[in-house]
């Protein structure tokens, strides 16, 4: 018998997050691994589906101010797949045993649920962005029978809109949907409520071609592929979603967005759905975005930090600080040096949004692949204030995602 869980890897190599006082490494299967912060050894393996009926979850849960955690997973019912929000309450015993599904919406395509790598959350809403990159469930079964890798089950429906779903946190029910231009995404930068609108910032691409760039054979031919750089071309964009728009009869073809200082728009389609058009936040490719998470996640914010995703840039190894108000940016770069995800760490008595430091793991190219470093930037001035460099016995790959864990004994 086919089992989704039996086909999933427990290789948790994407991200690291705290669940209460414990730390776990994530992939996108229901399996996560507890990590010893002192020794970095792998400890217990937790199967989240033992307590909630999910077959997949994102590798980017949201950690709330009270230490509770939310994530989005896929659940399977007789009527088809659903995208479900899972709540892990802060607990003195086990956050996993007390986990529960607090909201669910059916996937818009019954046999082709959208691929989910992250989601959004604000004070009153969960935000699930259904992109046209889907996982074909029939193909997944066929690939198993053919002993082929599950990556072949991805399907891209480039003629379909991207659908943004708002779910009420109070009722757990779908509140409103919006249609947007076709795009692929991995990461949401931030999202918040402002004057009866939802603002959501996303690192978006025209299509999922960049996933093809991650295959070894494609990387071997990158120097001779004239389209390689285009496959990575993406930009950070902002959508503004009106929560209580005028009726179509009154609004007609007018812009439904009444928020000031934005070029993003929303208009009714002939069928009564609302089509939202984004504005660009900067003209550089941005990936692995981070913010002052502890204070500004789900709230109005100004700055985010990212690495440059434009592989054909003069110096692709660049860290970017984007001002979402002025639509300006600052950069840090060093020749032949490739920084990882820039993690913002607030000052202990942080007084303003960018009062803190930015940490980034450095690796070097060419023949210097055993060279590793940790960069420390002043987040406010975006200038280097220190670094540590060392060499390793073997080459070190560029990291994906991390988390800063303070030494609580000194706090």
Short mmCIF file of C-alpha atoms in Angstrom, two decimals:
data_model
loop_
_atom_site.label_atom_id
_atom_site.label_comp_id
_atom_site.label_asym_id
_atom_site.label_seq_id
_atom_site.Cartn_x
_atom_site.Cartn_y
_atom_site.Cartn_z
CA UNK A 1 0.00 0.00 0.00
CA UNK A 2 1.25 3.50 -0.84
CA UNK A 3 2.05 5.65 2.18
CA UNK A 4 3.01 9.31 1.91
CA UNK A 5 5.01 9.10 5.12
CA UNK A 6 7.02 6.10 4.00
CA UNK A 7 8.14 8.04 0.92
CA UNK A 8 9.45 11.03 2.86
CA UNK A 9 13.01 11.68 3.85
CA UNK A 10 13.79 12.60 7.44
CA UNK A 11 16.82 14.59 6.28
CA UNK A 12 16.25 17.82 8.23
CA UNK A 13 18.70 20.06 6.40
CA UNK A 14 16.72 23.24 5.71
CA UNK A 15 16.16 25.22 8.90
CA UNK A 16 16.47 25.36 12.69
CA UNK A 17 13.78 26.63 15.09
CA UNK A 18 13.10 26.72 18.84
CA UNK A 19 10.12 24.87 20.26
CA UNK A 20 9.98 26.14 23.80
CA UNK A 21 13.36 25.45 25.39
CA UNK A 22 14.24 22.84 22.78
CA UNK A 23 15.80 23.25 19.34
CA UNK A 24 14.79 21.31 16.23
CA UNK A 25 16.14 20.93 12.71
CA UNK A 26 13.56 20.95 9.91
CA UNK A 27 12.97 19.59 6.47
CA UNK A 28 9.50 19.48 4.92
CA UNK A 29 8.47 16.00 5.97
CA UNK A 30 6.72 15.50 9.35
CA UNK A 31 10.04 14.40 10.87
CA UNK A 32 12.09 16.93 12.83
CA UNK A 33 15.22 16.34 14.89
CA UNK A 34 16.06 17.67 18.32
CA UNK A 35 19.53 19.22 18.49
CA UNK A 36 21.78 19.55 21.53
CA UNK A 37 22.86 23.21 21.49
CA UNK A 38 26.05 22.49 23.41
CA UNK A 39 27.37 19.54 21.39
CA UNK A 40 25.29 20.00 18.18
CA UNK A 41 24.57 16.28 18.31
CA UNK A 42 21.29 14.92 16.97
CA UNK A 43 19.05 13.68 19.76
CA UNK A 44 15.40 12.63 19.44
CA UNK A 45 13.48 12.34 16.19
CA UNK A 46 9.92 13.66 16.46
CA UNK A 47 7.19 12.60 14.05
CA UNK A 48 4.67 15.45 14.15
CA UNK A 49 2.08 13.31 12.36
CA UNK A 50 1.86 11.12 15.48
CA UNK A 51 -0.20 13.92 17.06
CA UNK A 52 -1.74 15.82 14.13
CA UNK A 53 -2.72 14.27 10.81
CA UNK A 54 -0.32 16.04 8.45
CA UNK A 55 1.76 14.48 5.69
CA UNK A 56 3.89 17.55 4.99
CA UNK A 57 4.66 20.86 6.66
CA UNK A 58 6.65 23.97 5.83
CA UNK A 59 10.22 24.35 7.00
CA UNK A 60 9.44 27.86 8.26
CA UNK A 61 7.11 27.78 11.28
CA UNK A 62 6.35 31.01 13.11
CA UNK A 63 7.51 31.38 16.72
CA UNK A 64 5.27 33.75 18.67
CA UNK A 65 6.14 36.11 21.51
CA UNK A 66 4.71 33.67 24.08
CA UNK A 67 6.91 30.85 22.65
CA UNK A 68 3.97 29.06 21.05
CA UNK A 69 4.50 27.96 17.44
CA UNK A 70 2.35 27.85 14.30
CA UNK A 71 3.01 26.00 11.06
CA UNK A 72 1.11 25.01 7.93
CA UNK A 73 0.89 21.39 6.83
CA UNK A 74 -1.00 19.32 4.31
CA UNK A 75 -3.72 17.03 5.60
CA UNK A 76 -5.51 14.37 3.56
CA UNK A 77 -9.26 13.82 3.82
CA UNK A 78 -11.73 11.79 1.78
CA UNK A 79 -12.59 14.96 -0.13
CA UNK A 80 -8.95 15.67 -1.00
CA UNK A 81 -5.94 17.56 0.40
CA UNK A 82 -6.28 20.53 2.75
CA UNK A 83 -3.81 23.20 3.84
CA UNK A 84 -4.03 23.19 7.64
CA UNK A 85 -2.66 25.55 10.27
CA UNK A 86 -1.17 23.64 13.21
CA UNK A 87 -0.84 25.27 16.62
CA UNK A 88 1.80 24.11 19.12
CA UNK A 89 0.98 25.76 22.48
CA UNK A 90 3.66 26.56 25.00
CA UNK A 91 3.66 23.60 27.36
CA UNK A 92 5.37 22.38 30.49
CA UNK A 93 5.25 18.83 29.11
CA UNK A 94 5.21 18.43 25.31
CA UNK A 95 4.28 21.03 22.71
CA UNK A 96 3.87 18.22 20.19
CA UNK A 97 1.41 16.15 22.22
CA UNK A 98 -0.76 19.22 22.70
CA UNK A 99 -0.61 20.29 19.05
CA UNK A 100 -3.89 20.80 17.23
CA UNK A 101 -5.21 21.96 13.88
CA UNK A 102 -6.83 25.39 14.26
CA UNK A 103 -7.74 26.15 10.64
CA UNK A 104 -8.01 24.33 7.31
CA UNK A 105 -8.87 25.24 3.73
CA UNK A 106 -9.22 22.81 0.81
CA UNK A 107 -6.45 22.90 -1.77
CA UNK A 108 -7.81 24.68 -4.83
CA UNK A 109 -6.80 21.73 -7.04
CA UNK A 110 -7.94 18.45 -5.54
CA UNK A 111 -5.20 16.25 -7.04
CA UNK A 112 -2.54 18.94 -7.28
CA UNK A 113 -2.05 20.82 -3.97
CA UNK A 114 0.29 23.81 -4.11
CA UNK A 115 3.82 23.42 -2.83
CA UNK A 116 4.26 25.23 0.49
CA UNK A 117 7.61 26.37 1.90
CA UNK A 118 6.28 29.07 4.22
CA UNK A 119 3.16 31.04 5.21
CA UNK A 120 2.18 34.31 6.86
CA UNK A 121 0.53 35.27 10.13
CA UNK A 122 -0.74 38.60 11.48
CA UNK A 123 -2.73 39.58 14.56
CA UNK A 124 -6.02 38.45 13.03
CA UNK A 125 -5.20 36.34 9.97
CA UNK A 126 -3.28 33.38 8.65
CA UNK A 127 -2.05 33.89 5.07
CA UNK A 128 -1.67 30.91 2.75
CA UNK A 129 -0.30 31.70 -0.70
CA UNK A 130 -1.22 28.98 -3.20
CA UNK A 131 1.26 29.27 -6.04
CA UNK A 132 0.83 27.45 -9.38
CA UNK A 133 3.68 25.08 -8.50
CA UNK A 134 1.88 21.96 -7.34
CA UNK A 135 2.57 18.42 -6.25
CA UNK A 136 0.75 15.96 -8.50
CA UNK A 137 -0.60 13.24 -6.23
CA UNK A 138 -1.22 10.76 -9.10
CA UNK A 139 2.34 11.32 -10.32
CA UNK A 140 3.67 10.80 -6.81
CA UNK A 141 2.09 7.35 -6.72
CA UNK A 142 3.32 6.52 -10.24
CA UNK A 143 6.86 7.60 -9.42
CA UNK A 144 6.85 5.31 -6.40
CA UNK A 145 5.82 2.36 -8.57
CA UNK A 146 8.57 3.24 -11.05
CA UNK A 147 11.15 3.68 -8.28
CA UNK A 148 11.76 7.27 -9.40
CA UNK A 149 12.46 10.30 -7.14
CA UNK A 150 9.40 12.27 -5.97
CA UNK A 151 10.77 15.54 -7.40
CA UNK A 152 9.24 14.44 -10.69
CA UNK A 153 5.78 15.07 -9.22
CA UNK A 154 6.15 18.85 -9.38
CA UNK A 155 3.82 20.52 -11.89
CA UNK A 156 3.90 24.17 -12.96
CA UNK A 157 0.65 25.73 -14.15
CA UNK A 158 2.00 28.95 -15.61
CA UNK A 159 -1.37 30.05 -17.00
CA UNK A 160 -3.01 30.05 -13.57
CA UNK A 161 -3.16 32.89 -11.08
CA UNK A 162 -1.40 32.75 -7.74
CA UNK A 163 -4.11 32.69 -5.08
CA UNK A 164 -3.65 34.47 -1.74
CA UNK A 165 -5.95 33.16 1.01
CA UNK A 166 -6.76 35.03 4.21
CA UNK A 167 -8.04 32.85 7.04
CA UNK A 168 -9.57 34.31 10.18
CA UNK A 169 -7.59 33.37 13.28
CA UNK A 170 -10.74 33.81 15.37
CA UNK A 171 -13.00 31.47 13.41
CA UNK A 172 -10.48 29.32 11.54
CA UNK A 173 -12.54 29.92 8.38
CA UNK A 174 -11.55 31.32 5.01
CA UNK A 175 -12.15 35.09 5.08
CA UNK A 176 -11.22 36.24 1.58
CA UNK A 177 -9.17 35.23 -1.45
CA UNK A 178 -7.21 37.36 -3.89
CA UNK A 179 -5.80 36.55 -7.32
CA UNK A 180 -2.34 37.71 -8.41
CA UNK A 181 -0.01 37.43 -11.35
CA UNK A 182 1.56 34.02 -11.80
CA UNK A 183 4.69 33.77 -9.67
CA UNK A 184 6.81 31.25 -7.80
CA UNK A 185 8.12 31.88 -4.32
CA UNK A 186 9.94 30.23 -1.47
CA UNK A 187 10.03 32.95 1.18
CA UNK A 188 7.67 35.55 2.59
CA UNK A 189 9.60 38.50 4.03
CA UNK A 190 6.93 39.79 6.41
CA UNK A 191 3.23 40.57 6.60
CA UNK A 192 1.10 42.91 8.67
CA UNK A 193 -2.23 44.70 9.03
CA UNK A 194 -2.44 48.42 8.29
CA UNK A 195 -5.57 50.59 8.05
CA UNK A 196 -7.94 47.80 6.97
CA UNK A 197 -5.39 46.27 4.60
CA UNK A 198 -3.00 43.34 4.72
CA UNK A 199 0.50 44.12 3.47
CA UNK A 200 2.55 41.09 2.46
CA UNK A 201 6.11 41.17 1.09
CA UNK A 202 7.40 38.19 -0.90
CA UNK A 203 10.61 37.18 -2.70
CA UNK A 204 9.01 36.28 -6.03
CA UNK A 205 10.06 34.73 -9.35
CA UNK A 206 8.26 34.47 -12.68
CA UNK A 207 8.46 30.68 -12.57
CA UNK A 208 10.21 27.86 -10.65
CA UNK A 209 13.13 27.52 -13.08
CA UNK A 210 15.58 28.14 -10.25
CA UNK A 211 14.69 24.71 -8.85
CA UNK A 212 16.14 23.18 -12.02
CA UNK A 213 19.35 25.12 -11.34
CA UNK A 214 19.91 23.05 -8.21
CA UNK A 215 20.52 19.83 -10.13
CA UNK A 216 24.19 18.90 -10.41
CA UNK A 217 24.08 18.51 -14.19
CA UNK A 218 22.59 22.00 -14.57
CA UNK A 219 25.26 23.52 -12.33
CA UNK A 220 27.99 21.84 -14.36
CA UNK A 221 26.72 23.63 -17.46
CA UNK A 222 26.01 27.01 -15.91
CA UNK A 223 28.89 28.72 -17.74
CA UNK A 224 27.54 27.67 -21.14
CA UNK A 225 23.82 28.10 -20.45
CA UNK A 226 22.78 31.60 -21.63
CA UNK A 227 19.52 31.36 -19.66
CA UNK A 228 21.05 30.31 -16.34
CA UNK A 229 21.02 33.83 -14.85
CA UNK A 230 17.45 34.43 -16.04
CA UNK A 231 16.35 31.28 -14.23
CA UNK A 232 17.43 32.90 -10.95
CA UNK A 233 15.93 36.31 -11.70
CA UNK A 234 13.53 37.33 -8.95
CA UNK A 235 12.58 40.47 -7.05
CA UNK A 236 11.04 41.34 -3.66
CA UNK A 237 7.48 42.55 -4.19
CA UNK A 238 4.70 43.94 -2.01
CA UNK A 239 1.01 43.14 -2.25
CA UNK A 240 -1.62 45.23 -0.48
CA UNK A 241 -4.88 43.36 0.17
CA UNK A 242 -8.00 45.41 1.05
CA UNK A 243 -9.88 43.72 3.89
CA UNK A 244 -13.23 45.48 3.42
CA UNK A 245 -13.37 46.73 -0.17
CA UNK A 246 -16.33 48.50 -1.66
CA UNK A 247 -18.75 46.36 -3.62
CA UNK A 248 -18.06 45.83 -7.30
CA UNK A 249 -21.16 47.84 -8.20
CA UNK A 250 -19.79 50.89 -6.38
CA UNK A 251 -16.06 50.46 -7.03
CA UNK A 252 -16.28 49.59 -10.70
CA UNK A 253 -12.77 49.62 -12.19
CA UNK A 254 -11.23 51.82 -9.49
CA UNK A 255 -8.30 50.88 -7.25
CA UNK A 256 -9.57 49.23 -4.07
CA UNK A 257 -6.36 50.01 -2.17
CA UNK A 258 -6.74 53.17 -0.09
CA UNK A 259 -3.48 52.78 1.85
CA UNK A 260 -1.18 55.76 1.44
CA UNK A 261 2.34 55.69 -0.04
CA UNK A 262 2.04 52.49 -2.06
CA UNK A 263 1.93 51.73 -5.77
CA UNK A 264 0.33 48.34 -5.16
CA UNK A 265 -3.23 48.08 -6.40
CA UNK A 266 -6.33 45.88 -6.28
CA UNK A 267 -9.21 45.77 -8.76
CA UNK A 268 -12.24 43.63 -9.40
CA UNK A 269 -12.12 41.09 -12.20
CA UNK A 270 -15.24 40.61 -14.34
CA UNK A 271 -16.10 37.46 -12.37
CA UNK A 272 -16.13 39.39 -9.08
CA UNK A 273 -12.77 38.16 -7.78
CA UNK A 274 -10.16 40.71 -6.71
CA UNK A 275 -6.91 40.90 -8.67
CA UNK A 276 -3.96 42.41 -6.78
CA UNK A 277 -0.94 43.96 -8.48
CA UNK A 278 2.30 44.34 -6.50
CA UNK A 279 4.94 47.01 -6.29
CA UNK A 280 8.66 46.27 -6.35
CA UNK A 281 10.63 46.90 -3.15
CA UNK A 282 14.08 47.02 -4.75
CA UNK A 283 15.76 46.14 -8.03
CA UNK A 284 18.01 43.35 -6.82
CA UNK A 285 17.23 39.69 -6.37
CA UNK A 286 16.74 38.97 -2.67
CA UNK A 287 16.69 35.60 -0.95
CA UNK A 288 16.70 34.13 2.56
CA UNK A 289 15.16 37.37 3.92
CA UNK A 290 15.30 38.16 7.62
CA UNK A 291 13.83 40.93 9.77
CA UNK A 292 13.89 42.05 13.40
CA UNK A 293 11.70 39.02 13.99
CA UNK A 294 11.15 39.15 17.73
CA UNK A 295 9.54 42.59 17.62
CA UNK A 296 8.27 43.09 14.06
CA UNK A 297 7.06 39.74 12.73
CA UNK A 298 3.44 40.23 11.67
CA UNK A 299 3.63 43.96 12.40
CA UNK A 300 4.45 47.11 10.40
CA UNK A 301 8.19 47.16 9.75
CA UNK A 302 10.75 49.01 7.65
CA UNK A 303 13.90 46.94 7.09
CA UNK A 304 14.76 43.48 5.88
CA UNK A 305 18.09 41.79 5.19
CA UNK A 306 18.81 39.32 2.40
CA UNK A 307 21.48 37.88 0.14
CA UNK A 308 21.70 38.84 -3.52
CA UNK A 309 20.14 36.16 -5.73
CA UNK A 310 21.32 37.64 -9.04
CA UNK A 311 24.00 35.15 -10.08
CA UNK A 312 25.13 37.38 -12.97
CA UNK A 313 25.76 40.40 -10.74
CA UNK A 314 29.24 41.93 -10.78
CA UNK A 315 29.70 40.52 -7.30
CA UNK A 316 26.95 37.98 -6.52
CA UNK A 317 28.28 37.57 -2.97
CA UNK A 318 26.35 40.50 -1.52
CA UNK A 319 24.31 41.12 1.63
CA UNK A 320 21.48 43.61 1.16
CA UNK A 321 19.62 45.81 3.63
CA UNK A 322 16.36 47.05 2.12
CA UNK A 323 14.42 50.08 3.36
CA UNK A 324 10.82 49.26 2.43
CA UNK A 325 9.68 52.84 3.09
CA UNK A 326 12.22 54.67 0.92
CA UNK A 327 12.62 51.70 -1.46
CA UNK A 328 16.38 52.06 -1.05
CA UNK A 329 19.13 49.62 -0.13
CA UNK A 330 22.59 49.29 1.36
CA UNK A 331 25.01 46.49 0.51
CA UNK A 332 28.01 44.69 1.96
CA UNK A 333 30.26 42.70 -0.35
CA UNK A 334 33.71 41.18 -0.69
CA UNK A 335 35.33 39.69 -3.77
CA UNK A 336 35.11 35.90 -4.12
CA UNK A 337 33.24 35.73 -0.80
CA UNK A 338 29.74 34.28 -0.55
CA UNK A 339 27.68 35.15 2.55
CA UNK A 340 24.83 33.06 3.88
CA UNK A 341 21.47 34.09 5.29
CA UNK A 342 21.86 37.40 7.19
CA UNK A 343 20.40 36.89 10.67
CA UNK A 344 19.39 40.02 12.58
CA UNK A 345 20.17 39.94 16.30
CA UNK A 346 18.68 42.84 18.31
CA UNK A 347 20.67 44.65 20.95
CA UNK A 348 19.70 43.52 24.48
CA UNK A 349 18.01 46.89 25.06
CA UNK A 350 17.09 47.55 21.43
CA UNK A 351 15.59 51.03 21.04
CA UNK A 352 14.75 51.10 17.31
CA UNK A 353 14.11 48.61 14.52
CA UNK A 354 17.67 48.23 13.20
CA UNK A 355 19.36 48.55 16.60
CA UNK A 356 21.43 45.38 16.58
CA UNK A 357 23.82 43.33 14.49
CA UNK A 358 23.58 41.13 11.42
CA UNK A 359 25.34 37.75 11.43
CA UNK A 360 26.27 35.92 8.24
CA UNK A 361 28.31 32.78 7.63
CA UNK A 362 30.94 33.32 4.94
CA UNK A 363 32.46 30.87 2.48
CA UNK A 364 34.98 31.61 -0.26
CA UNK A 365 35.14 30.48 -3.86
CA UNK A 366 37.80 29.43 -6.36
CA UNK A 367 40.39 27.20 -4.68
CA UNK A 368 39.64 28.54 -1.18
CA UNK A 369 36.73 26.23 -0.34
CA UNK A 370 38.07 25.27 3.10
CA UNK A 371 37.93 28.90 4.18
CA UNK A 372 34.99 29.77 6.49
CA UNK A 373 34.04 32.88 8.41
CA UNK A 374 31.40 34.56 10.55
CA UNK A 375 30.69 38.19 9.65
CA UNK A 376 29.29 40.75 12.10
CA UNK A 377 27.69 43.90 10.69
CA UNK A 378 26.27 46.89 12.52
CA UNK A 379 22.67 46.63 11.33
CA UNK A 380 22.06 50.39 11.58
CA UNK A 381 25.09 51.62 9.62
CA UNK A 382 25.53 48.34 7.72
CA UNK A 383 29.28 48.44 8.22
CA UNK A 384 31.52 45.60 9.35
CA UNK A 385 32.41 45.61 13.03
CA UNK A 386 34.12 42.24 13.23
CA UNK A 387 34.59 38.74 11.87
CA UNK A 388 36.06 35.37 12.73
CA UNK A 389 37.80 33.27 10.07
CA UNK A 390 39.13 29.72 10.17
CA UNK A 391 39.91 26.77 7.95
CA UNK A 392 38.28 23.37 7.95
CA UNK A 393 39.65 19.92 7.04
CA UNK A 394 37.27 19.70 4.07
CA UNK A 395 35.18 22.08 1.91
CA UNK A 396 32.13 23.60 3.59
CA UNK A 397 28.85 24.14 1.69
CA UNK A 398 26.95 27.38 1.87
CA UNK A 399 24.29 27.20 4.58
CA UNK A 400 20.55 27.72 4.05
CA UNK A 401 18.86 28.95 7.24
CA UNK A 402 19.85 29.50 10.85
CA UNK A 403 18.68 30.91 14.18
CA UNK A 404 20.49 32.90 16.85
CA UNK A 405 20.29 31.36 20.32
CA UNK A 406 21.55 33.68 23.09
CA UNK A 407 23.53 32.34 26.01
CA UNK A 408 20.82 32.51 28.65
CA UNK A 409 23.32 32.04 31.46
CA UNK A 410 24.62 35.56 30.74
CA UNK A 411 21.19 37.18 30.50
#
